[in-house]
Amino acid sequence: MASRRSTRQDAEHGVRFSRTLFIALLVISGALIAFDRPASRSAPFASFRAGFTDVAAPLLDLAAQPLRGIKNIGPYWRRQGELAEENAQLRQQLIEARYWEDLAYRQRDRIEVYEDALDVESAAIEDRIGAWTVADPRGPFVRARLIGRGSDAGIQDGYPVINLYGLVGRVYETGRRSARVLLLTDLNSRVPVMADRSNARAILVGDNSEFPRLDYVGRAPDIEAGDRIVSSGDDGILPRGLPVGEAVATREGGWRVRLYSDQAPVDFVWVWPYERVTPPDQEIEPVTPTQFPPTAVDAGANQDPDEDADEEAGEELDRAPASGGDGNATEEAL
């Protein structure tokens, strides 16, 4: 009966080890873990372990291939559906991009005609100056970057800095081989912007957050969520039309901007040389009239009319004959 009861307990509760054996195995495992150091391993043991790993790794990988394939069946077909949908979206974007490309070519030709008619020369894309950026933790501003090009490359203070997607900031300090860029998100950044749809003006104010806010937009601004925000050029420092971001409404009723430049890390940027508009009082110099000698026409214009009549009478007397028989004619002439 006792043997039957022991067999039944083993079938119900499984095989039980003695407490002493369990403690011994636990101590041995702890010792192996504690003393298993690469420096304390012997050379034969290390070579044996490396050889065993080299032999077992291909076998384990081969055994895991079927399980890995079965496990990846579901994600593979889901990925195929996502790729098909993404392919359709890319085809649609390609069609729209071709339309915008043709429109850009037409606008370029029109702008060239206008520039020739108005004798205006705009900055070309080839004039942009490329530079790599690094963080600037020791600068005077929180959100700033240091670029590896300076005045030797043609960079000056105030030039706008852009990346592949939009405006990043502007240059505020220039050296010979380096320059500092003040980002739009910095607390000291102030940039006049406008909504591309309605031309509603505002000031883009940085506050050290990822979404700078729009100030001075008025009581009823014509701004909608998703509007494209560009630089307005009202300050005369940045050119007009540089892409900045999209308008985002806040819970308090204000507006912030999701910057286009945040779509990629700010690693490589372009500095855009921009010729500012010079005020007329600084551009036009007063011209002093040059003194010329009076001409015969000016002298005749300044002569008295009575003197002109006397001169004409004298000329008629000179033309009259001086003989006595013509005295009556002379008197008539007089």
mmCIF file of C-alpha atoms in Angstrom:
data_model
loop_
_atom_site.group_PDB
_atom_site.id
_atom_site.type_symbol
_atom_site.label_atom_id
_atom_site.label_comp_id
_atom_site.label_asym_id
_atom_site.label_seq_id
_atom_site.Cartn_x
_atom_site.Cartn_y
_atom_site.Cartn_z
ATOM 1 C CA MET A 1 0.000 0.000 0.000
ATOM 2 C CA ALA A 2 2.829 2.383 0.820
ATOM 3 C CA SER A 3 4.451 1.827 -2.566
ATOM 4 C CA ARG A 4 1.158 2.447 -4.340
ATOM 5 C CA ARG A 5 0.649 5.692 -2.372
ATOM 6 C CA SER A 6 4.183 6.897 -3.204
ATOM 7 C CA THR A 7 3.659 6.124 -6.899
ATOM 8 C CA ARG A 8 0.359 8.007 -6.871
ATOM 9 C CA GLN A 9 1.951 11.035 -5.208
ATOM 10 C CA ASP A 10 4.788 11.028 -7.761
ATOM 11 C CA ALA A 11 2.255 10.866 -10.615
ATOM 12 C CA GLU A 12 0.228 13.721 -9.163
ATOM 13 C CA HIS A 13 2.997 16.032 -7.982
ATOM 14 C CA GLY A 14 5.921 15.026 -10.261
ATOM 15 C CA VAL A 15 9.418 13.988 -9.266
ATOM 16 C CA ARG A 16 10.635 15.664 -6.093
ATOM 17 C CA PHE A 17 14.333 16.245 -5.319
ATOM 18 C CA SER A 18 15.665 16.391 -1.839
ATOM 19 C CA ARG A 19 16.243 19.798 -0.321
ATOM 20 C CA THR A 20 19.930 19.087 0.177
ATOM 21 C CA LEU A 21 20.464 18.337 -3.528
ATOM 22 C CA PHE A 22 18.581 21.480 -4.517
ATOM 23 C CA ILE A 23 20.705 23.684 -2.257
ATOM 24 C CA ALA A 24 23.909 22.052 -3.528
ATOM 25 C CA LEU A 25 22.967 22.664 -7.155
ATOM 26 C CA LEU A 26 22.076 26.270 -6.354
ATOM 27 C CA VAL A 27 25.441 26.840 -4.667
ATOM 28 C CA ILE A 28 27.315 25.279 -7.572
ATOM 29 C CA SER A 29 25.432 27.448 -10.081
ATOM 30 C CA GLY A 30 26.193 30.583 -8.099
ATOM 31 C CA ALA A 31 29.851 29.652 -7.881
ATOM 32 C CA LEU A 32 30.082 29.044 -11.615
ATOM 33 C CA ILE A 33 28.448 32.389 -12.333
ATOM 34 C CA ALA A 34 30.619 34.263 -9.835
ATOM 35 C CA PHE A 35 33.943 32.738 -10.904
ATOM 36 C CA ASP A 36 33.239 32.670 -14.645
ATOM 37 C CA ARG A 37 35.462 35.543 -15.713
ATOM 38 C CA PRO A 38 37.246 35.834 -19.071
ATOM 39 C CA ALA A 39 40.528 36.611 -17.299
ATOM 40 C CA SER A 40 40.306 33.563 -15.001
ATOM 41 C CA ARG A 41 39.502 31.029 -17.730
ATOM 42 C CA SER A 42 42.238 28.665 -18.720
ATOM 43 C CA ALA A 43 43.404 28.558 -22.306
ATOM 44 C CA PRO A 44 42.238 24.951 -22.991
ATOM 45 C CA PHE A 45 38.783 25.638 -21.562
ATOM 46 C CA ALA A 46 38.427 28.870 -23.559
ATOM 47 C CA SER A 47 39.484 27.135 -26.799
ATOM 48 C CA PHE A 48 37.105 24.215 -26.119
ATOM 49 C CA ARG A 49 34.240 26.610 -25.464
ATOM 50 C CA ALA A 50 34.921 28.612 -28.629
ATOM 51 C CA GLY A 51 35.145 25.426 -30.703
ATOM 52 C CA PHE A 52 31.894 24.079 -29.266
ATOM 53 C CA THR A 53 30.176 27.378 -30.053
ATOM 54 C CA ASP A 54 31.481 27.306 -33.636
ATOM 55 C CA VAL A 55 30.062 23.818 -34.134
ATOM 56 C CA ALA A 56 26.749 24.378 -32.357
ATOM 57 C CA ALA A 57 25.869 27.780 -33.822
ATOM 58 C CA PRO A 58 25.198 26.573 -37.431
ATOM 59 C CA LEU A 59 23.191 23.617 -36.133
ATOM 60 C CA LEU A 60 21.085 25.798 -33.876
ATOM 61 C CA ASP A 61 20.506 28.292 -36.705
ATOM 62 C CA LEU A 62 19.470 25.490 -39.056
ATOM 63 C CA ALA A 63 17.058 24.105 -36.485
ATOM 64 C CA ALA A 64 15.561 27.557 -35.933
ATOM 65 C CA GLN A 65 14.901 28.211 -39.630
ATOM 66 C CA PRO A 66 11.550 26.343 -39.822
ATOM 67 C CA LEU A 67 10.280 27.943 -36.642
ATOM 68 C CA ARG A 68 11.419 31.376 -37.815
ATOM 69 C CA GLY A 69 9.721 30.880 -41.185
ATOM 70 C CA ILE A 70 6.423 29.815 -39.613
ATOM 71 C CA LYS A 71 6.560 32.739 -37.223
ATOM 72 C CA ASN A 72 7.183 35.244 -40.055
ATOM 73 C CA ILE A 73 4.327 34.109 -42.298
ATOM 74 C CA GLY A 74 1.781 36.480 -40.733
ATOM 75 C CA PRO A 75 4.025 39.579 -40.624
ATOM 76 C CA TYR A 76 5.236 38.861 -44.180
ATOM 77 C CA TRP A 77 1.746 38.971 -45.714
ATOM 78 C CA ARG A 78 0.778 41.966 -43.621
ATOM 79 C CA ARG A 79 3.910 43.698 -44.859
ATOM 80 C CA GLN A 80 2.989 42.817 -48.452
ATOM 81 C CA GLY A 81 -0.357 44.553 -48.013
ATOM 82 C CA GLU A 82 1.334 47.632 -46.521
ATOM 83 C CA LEU A 83 3.838 47.699 -49.388
ATOM 84 C CA ALA A 84 1.044 47.530 -51.963
ATOM 85 C CA GLU A 85 -0.767 50.433 -50.299
ATOM 86 C CA GLU A 86 2.461 52.431 -50.019
ATOM 87 C CA ASN A 87 3.218 51.747 -53.676
ATOM 88 C CA ALA A 88 -0.185 53.132 -54.706
ATOM 89 C CA GLN A 89 0.395 56.264 -52.621
ATOM 90 C CA LEU A 90 3.838 56.767 -54.149
ATOM 91 C CA ARG A 91 2.401 56.448 -57.657
ATOM 92 C CA GLN A 92 -0.166 59.130 -56.849
ATOM 93 C CA GLN A 93 2.513 61.386 -55.388
ATOM 94 C CA LEU A 94 4.642 60.837 -58.499
ATOM 95 C CA ILE A 95 1.777 61.991 -60.724
ATOM 96 C CA GLU A 96 1.271 65.109 -58.582
ATOM 97 C CA ALA A 97 5.029 65.749 -58.519
ATOM 98 C CA ARG A 98 5.148 65.697 -62.317
ATOM 99 C CA TYR A 99 2.373 68.273 -62.449
ATOM 100 C CA TRP A 100 4.172 70.533 -59.978
ATOM 101 C CA GLU A 101 7.421 70.042 -61.875
ATOM 102 C CA ASP A 102 5.837 71.272 -65.095
ATOM 103 C CA LEU A 103 4.297 74.190 -63.211
ATOM 104 C CA ALA A 104 7.670 75.062 -61.689
ATOM 105 C CA TYR A 105 9.279 75.111 -65.131
ATOM 106 C CA ARG A 106 6.586 77.448 -66.444
ATOM 107 C CA GLN A 107 6.939 79.733 -63.447
ATOM 108 C CA ARG A 108 10.703 79.760 -63.879
ATOM 109 C CA ASP A 109 10.389 80.871 -67.488
ATOM 110 C CA ARG A 110 7.865 83.548 -66.505
ATOM 111 C CA ILE A 111 10.118 84.826 -63.718
ATOM 112 C CA GLU A 112 13.051 85.057 -66.113
ATOM 113 C CA VAL A 113 10.948 87.195 -68.470
ATOM 114 C CA TYR A 114 9.881 89.456 -65.604
ATOM 115 C CA GLU A 115 13.447 89.778 -64.328
ATOM 116 C CA ASP A 116 14.681 90.753 -67.790
ATOM 117 C CA ALA A 117 11.899 93.331 -68.139
ATOM 118 C CA LEU A 118 12.454 94.813 -64.671
ATOM 119 C CA ASP A 119 16.258 94.443 -64.734
ATOM 120 C CA VAL A 120 16.161 92.424 -61.480
ATOM 121 C CA GLU A 121 18.562 89.628 -60.629
ATOM 122 C CA SER A 122 17.534 87.152 -57.943
ATOM 123 C CA ALA A 123 19.814 84.831 -56.009
ATOM 124 C CA ALA A 124 20.314 81.494 -57.728
ATOM 125 C CA ILE A 125 20.101 78.112 -56.025
ATOM 126 C CA GLU A 126 23.698 77.376 -56.988
ATOM 127 C CA ASP A 127 24.833 80.221 -54.723
ATOM 128 C CA ARG A 128 23.863 78.317 -51.587
ATOM 129 C CA ILE A 129 26.708 77.422 -49.237
ATOM 130 C CA GLY A 130 26.645 73.925 -47.763
ATOM 131 C CA ALA A 131 27.944 73.215 -44.268
ATOM 132 C CA TRP A 132 27.884 70.493 -41.605
ATOM 133 C CA THR A 133 26.477 71.387 -38.200
ATOM 134 C CA VAL A 134 27.503 70.408 -34.685
ATOM 135 C CA ALA A 135 25.935 71.142 -31.324
ATOM 136 C CA ASP A 136 27.045 74.301 -29.532
ATOM 137 C CA PRO A 137 26.643 73.746 -25.765
ATOM 138 C CA ARG A 138 28.943 76.654 -24.850
ATOM 139 C CA GLY A 139 27.150 79.313 -26.897
ATOM 140 C CA PRO A 140 25.099 82.161 -25.436
ATOM 141 C CA PHE A 141 21.804 80.644 -26.667
ATOM 142 C CA VAL A 142 20.083 77.384 -25.749
ATOM 143 C CA ARG A 143 18.968 76.373 -29.236
ATOM 144 C CA ALA A 144 21.939 77.092 -31.493
ATOM 145 C CA ARG A 145 24.215 75.210 -33.844
ATOM 146 C CA LEU A 146 27.795 75.637 -34.999
ATOM 147 C CA ILE A 147 28.577 75.209 -38.693
ATOM 148 C CA GLY A 148 31.964 74.585 -40.281
ATOM 149 C CA ARG A 149 31.926 77.467 -42.804
ATOM 150 C CA GLY A 150 32.560 81.150 -42.190
ATOM 151 C CA SER A 151 33.345 84.445 -43.832
ATOM 152 C CA ASP A 152 36.003 82.825 -46.013
ATOM 153 C CA ALA A 153 33.166 80.944 -47.748
ATOM 154 C CA GLY A 154 31.048 84.099 -48.128
ATOM 155 C CA ILE A 155 28.804 83.736 -45.060
ATOM 156 C CA GLN A 156 27.630 86.894 -43.284
ATOM 157 C CA ASP A 157 25.493 87.684 -40.259
ATOM 158 C CA GLY A 158 21.768 87.460 -40.887
ATOM 159 C CA TYR A 159 21.897 84.930 -43.728
ATOM 160 C CA PRO A 160 19.052 82.362 -43.532
ATOM 161 C CA VAL A 161 19.939 78.726 -42.919
ATOM 162 C CA ILE A 162 17.785 75.956 -44.407
ATOM 163 C CA ASN A 163 17.880 72.192 -44.658
ATOM 164 C CA LEU A 164 16.189 69.843 -47.111
ATOM 165 C CA TYR A 165 12.695 70.612 -45.774
ATOM 166 C CA GLY A 166 12.586 74.204 -44.563
ATOM 167 C CA LEU A 167 14.016 77.109 -42.606
ATOM 168 C CA VAL A 168 16.248 76.201 -39.665
ATOM 169 C CA GLY A 169 17.361 79.621 -38.406
ATOM 170 C CA ARG A 170 19.735 82.419 -39.282
ATOM 171 C CA VAL A 171 23.409 83.217 -38.817
ATOM 172 C CA TYR A 172 24.068 85.562 -35.889
ATOM 173 C CA GLU A 173 27.843 85.320 -35.437
ATOM 174 C CA THR A 174 30.415 84.717 -38.156
ATOM 175 C CA GLY A 175 34.077 83.799 -37.958
ATOM 176 C CA ARG A 176 36.566 83.058 -40.683
ATOM 177 C CA ARG A 177 36.006 79.295 -40.711
ATOM 178 C CA SER A 178 32.915 78.846 -38.559
ATOM 179 C CA ALA A 179 29.600 80.511 -37.768
ATOM 180 C CA ARG A 180 26.833 80.186 -35.197
ATOM 181 C CA VAL A 181 23.221 79.637 -36.205
ATOM 182 C CA LEU A 182 20.303 80.742 -34.029
ATOM 183 C CA LEU A 183 17.516 78.184 -34.409
ATOM 184 C CA LEU A 184 13.856 79.156 -34.766
ATOM 185 C CA THR A 185 13.041 77.363 -31.511
ATOM 186 C CA ASP A 186 15.390 79.476 -29.374
ATOM 187 C CA LEU A 187 13.924 81.880 -26.822
ATOM 188 C CA ASN A 188 15.606 84.853 -28.524
ATOM 189 C CA SER A 189 14.398 84.061 -32.053
ATOM 190 C CA ARG A 190 11.900 86.458 -33.678
ATOM 191 C CA VAL A 191 10.990 85.956 -37.342
ATOM 192 C CA PRO A 192 8.138 87.677 -39.249
ATOM 193 C CA VAL A 193 6.036 85.091 -41.049
ATOM 194 C CA MET A 194 2.743 84.867 -42.901
ATOM 195 C CA ALA A 195 0.184 82.278 -43.940
ATOM 196 C CA ASP A 196 0.728 81.321 -47.553
ATOM 197 C CA ARG A 197 -3.024 80.975 -48.130
ATOM 198 C CA SER A 198 -4.295 84.279 -46.710
ATOM 199 C CA ASN A 199 -1.119 86.404 -46.272
ATOM 200 C CA ALA A 200 -2.039 86.824 -42.587
ATOM 201 C CA ARG A 201 0.990 88.306 -40.823
ATOM 202 C CA ALA A 202 2.459 87.158 -37.506
ATOM 203 C CA ILE A 203 5.708 86.912 -35.569
ATOM 204 C CA LEU A 204 7.202 83.467 -35.023
ATOM 205 C CA VAL A 205 8.513 83.505 -31.452
ATOM 206 C CA GLY A 206 10.701 80.721 -30.105
ATOM 207 C CA ASP A 207 10.296 79.543 -26.506
ATOM 208 C CA ASN A 208 12.815 76.663 -26.334
ATOM 209 C CA SER A 209 10.094 74.150 -27.271
ATOM 210 C CA GLU A 210 9.679 72.059 -30.392
ATOM 211 C CA PHE A 211 6.707 74.146 -31.579
ATOM 212 C CA PRO A 212 7.356 77.930 -31.656
ATOM 213 C CA ARG A 213 4.269 80.098 -31.232
ATOM 214 C CA LEU A 214 2.686 82.768 -33.406
ATOM 215 C CA ASP A 215 2.301 86.191 -31.771
ATOM 216 C CA TYR A 216 0.697 89.443 -32.940
ATOM 217 C CA VAL A 217 -1.794 87.641 -35.166
ATOM 218 C CA GLY A 218 -4.670 90.013 -34.408
ATOM 219 C CA ARG A 219 -8.080 89.397 -32.862
ATOM 220 C CA ALA A 220 -9.564 87.458 -35.793
ATOM 221 C CA PRO A 221 -6.617 86.108 -37.786
ATOM 222 C CA ASP A 222 -7.267 84.406 -41.094
ATOM 223 C CA ILE A 223 -5.309 81.298 -40.131
ATOM 224 C CA GLU A 224 -6.496 77.716 -40.301
ATOM 225 C CA ALA A 225 -4.998 74.498 -38.987
ATOM 226 C CA GLY A 226 -2.600 73.080 -41.538
ATOM 227 C CA ASP A 227 -1.871 76.406 -43.258
ATOM 228 C CA ARG A 228 1.583 76.641 -44.786
ATOM 229 C CA ILE A 229 3.635 79.228 -42.895
ATOM 230 C CA VAL A 230 6.439 80.986 -44.787
ATOM 231 C CA SER A 231 8.730 83.917 -44.088
ATOM 232 C CA SER A 232 7.163 87.260 -44.983
ATOM 233 C CA GLY A 233 10.371 89.261 -45.456
ATOM 234 C CA ASP A 234 8.883 92.249 -43.599
ATOM 235 C CA ASP A 235 12.012 92.704 -41.490
ATOM 236 C CA GLY A 236 14.305 93.040 -44.503
ATOM 237 C CA ILE A 237 16.659 90.420 -43.006
ATOM 238 C CA LEU A 238 15.157 87.184 -44.343
ATOM 239 C CA PRO A 239 13.859 86.793 -47.893
ATOM 240 C CA ARG A 240 10.186 86.277 -48.575
ATOM 241 C CA GLY A 241 8.709 82.822 -49.138
ATOM 242 C CA LEU A 242 11.068 80.516 -47.232
ATOM 243 C CA PRO A 243 9.092 77.478 -45.958
ATOM 244 C CA VAL A 244 8.789 77.416 -42.173
ATOM 245 C CA GLY A 245 6.098 74.927 -41.140
ATOM 246 C CA GLU A 246 2.394 74.220 -40.619
ATOM 247 C CA ALA A 247 -0.004 76.065 -38.321
ATOM 248 C CA VAL A 248 -1.264 74.076 -35.320
ATOM 249 C CA ALA A 249 -4.080 75.273 -33.043
ATOM 250 C CA THR A 250 -3.568 75.087 -29.264
ATOM 251 C CA ARG A 251 -6.115 74.401 -26.537
ATOM 252 C CA GLU A 252 -5.839 77.979 -25.281
ATOM 253 C CA GLY A 253 -6.936 79.332 -28.659
ATOM 254 C CA GLY A 254 -3.473 80.346 -29.847
ATOM 255 C CA TRP A 255 -1.361 79.126 -32.710
ATOM 256 C CA ARG A 256 1.910 77.275 -32.941
ATOM 257 C CA VAL A 257 3.982 76.019 -35.866
ATOM 258 C CA ARG A 258 5.154 72.498 -36.585
ATOM 259 C CA LEU A 259 8.487 73.156 -38.277
ATOM 260 C CA TYR A 260 9.303 71.516 -41.574
ATOM 261 C CA SER A 261 12.967 71.317 -40.613
ATOM 262 C CA ASP A 262 12.157 68.816 -37.838
ATOM 263 C CA GLN A 263 11.374 66.105 -40.387
ATOM 264 C CA ALA A 264 15.068 65.200 -40.498
ATOM 265 C CA PRO A 265 18.051 65.719 -38.177
ATOM 266 C CA VAL A 266 19.739 69.073 -38.660
ATOM 267 C CA ASP A 267 23.105 67.664 -39.723
ATOM 268 C CA PHE A 268 23.739 69.240 -43.134
ATOM 269 C CA VAL A 269 22.376 72.698 -43.961
ATOM 270 C CA TRP A 270 22.613 75.370 -46.638
ATOM 271 C CA VAL A 271 23.336 79.010 -45.947
ATOM 272 C CA TRP A 272 21.418 81.206 -48.383
ATOM 273 C CA PRO A 273 23.266 84.394 -49.425
ATOM 274 C CA TYR A 274 20.656 87.123 -49.462
ATOM 275 C CA GLU A 275 21.100 90.730 -50.546
ATOM 276 C CA ARG A 276 19.011 92.923 -48.262
ATOM 277 C CA VAL A 277 17.005 95.849 -49.545
ATOM 278 C CA THR A 278 18.860 99.091 -48.890
ATOM 279 C CA PRO A 279 16.745 102.043 -47.657
ATOM 280 C CA PRO A 280 16.578 104.942 -50.127
ATOM 281 C CA ASP A 281 18.146 107.424 -47.710
ATOM 282 C CA GLN A 282 21.246 105.220 -47.574
ATOM 283 C CA GLU A 283 21.326 104.255 -51.228
ATOM 284 C CA ILE A 284 20.763 107.583 -53.071
ATOM 285 C CA GLU A 285 23.355 110.313 -52.590
ATOM 286 C CA PRO A 286 22.412 113.988 -53.147
ATOM 287 C CA VAL A 287 23.662 115.383 -56.463
ATOM 288 C CA THR A 288 24.949 118.974 -56.585
ATOM 289 C CA PRO A 289 24.305 120.926 -59.811
ATOM 290 C CA THR A 290 27.410 121.562 -61.934
ATOM 291 C CA GLN A 291 28.208 125.185 -62.896
ATOM 292 C CA PHE A 292 28.271 125.691 -66.644
ATOM 293 C CA PRO A 293 28.892 128.996 -68.592
ATOM 294 C CA PRO A 294 25.649 130.520 -69.896
ATOM 295 C CA THR A 295 24.899 129.705 -73.496
ATOM 296 C CA ALA A 296 23.520 132.063 -76.126
ATOM 297 C CA VAL A 297 20.028 130.662 -75.650
ATOM 298 C CA ASP A 298 20.209 131.152 -71.859
ATOM 299 C CA ALA A 299 21.528 134.715 -72.368
ATOM 300 C CA GLY A 300 18.661 135.513 -74.719
ATOM 301 C CA ALA A 301 16.167 134.059 -72.318
ATOM 302 C CA ASN A 302 17.442 136.263 -69.500
ATOM 303 C CA GLN A 303 17.451 139.519 -71.602
ATOM 304 C CA ASP A 304 14.863 142.311 -71.112
ATOM 305 C CA PRO A 305 12.088 142.476 -73.806
ATOM 306 C CA ASP A 306 12.547 146.257 -74.203
ATOM 307 C CA GLU A 307 16.200 145.728 -74.978
ATOM 308 C CA ASP A 308 15.208 143.167 -77.603
ATOM 309 C CA ALA A 309 12.940 145.736 -79.326
ATOM 310 C CA ASP A 310 15.735 148.374 -79.365
ATOM 311 C CA GLU A 311 18.148 145.888 -80.869
ATOM 312 C CA GLU A 312 15.679 145.002 -83.638
ATOM 313 C CA ALA A 313 15.152 148.734 -84.481
ATOM 314 C CA GLY A 314 18.905 149.275 -84.630
ATOM 315 C CA GLU A 315 19.291 146.371 -87.040
ATOM 316 C CA GLU A 316 16.647 147.888 -89.371
ATOM 317 C CA LEU A 317 18.501 151.240 -89.342
ATOM 318 C CA ASP A 318 21.696 149.507 -90.309
ATOM 319 C CA ARG A 319 19.982 147.817 -93.230
ATOM 320 C CA ALA A 320 18.496 151.212 -94.520
ATOM 321 C CA PRO A 321 20.513 153.178 -97.281
ATOM 322 C CA ALA A 322 22.518 156.247 -96.125
ATOM 323 C CA SER A 323 21.873 158.590 -99.226
ATOM 324 C CA GLY A 324 19.916 161.821 -98.911
ATOM 325 C CA GLY A 325 17.326 160.844 -101.531
ATOM 326 C CA ASP A 326 16.199 158.114 -99.291
ATOM 327 C CA GLY A 327 15.679 160.365 -96.295
ATOM 328 C CA ASN A 328 11.932 159.875 -96.342
ATOM 329 C CA ALA A 329 12.447 156.173 -96.268
ATOM 330 C CA THR A 330 14.753 156.609 -93.352
ATOM 331 C CA GLU A 331 12.232 158.735 -91.526
ATOM 332 C CA GLU A 332 9.534 156.162 -92.251
ATOM 333 C CA ALA A 333 11.775 153.529 -90.891
ATOM 334 C CA LEU A 334 12.348 155.566 -87.803
#
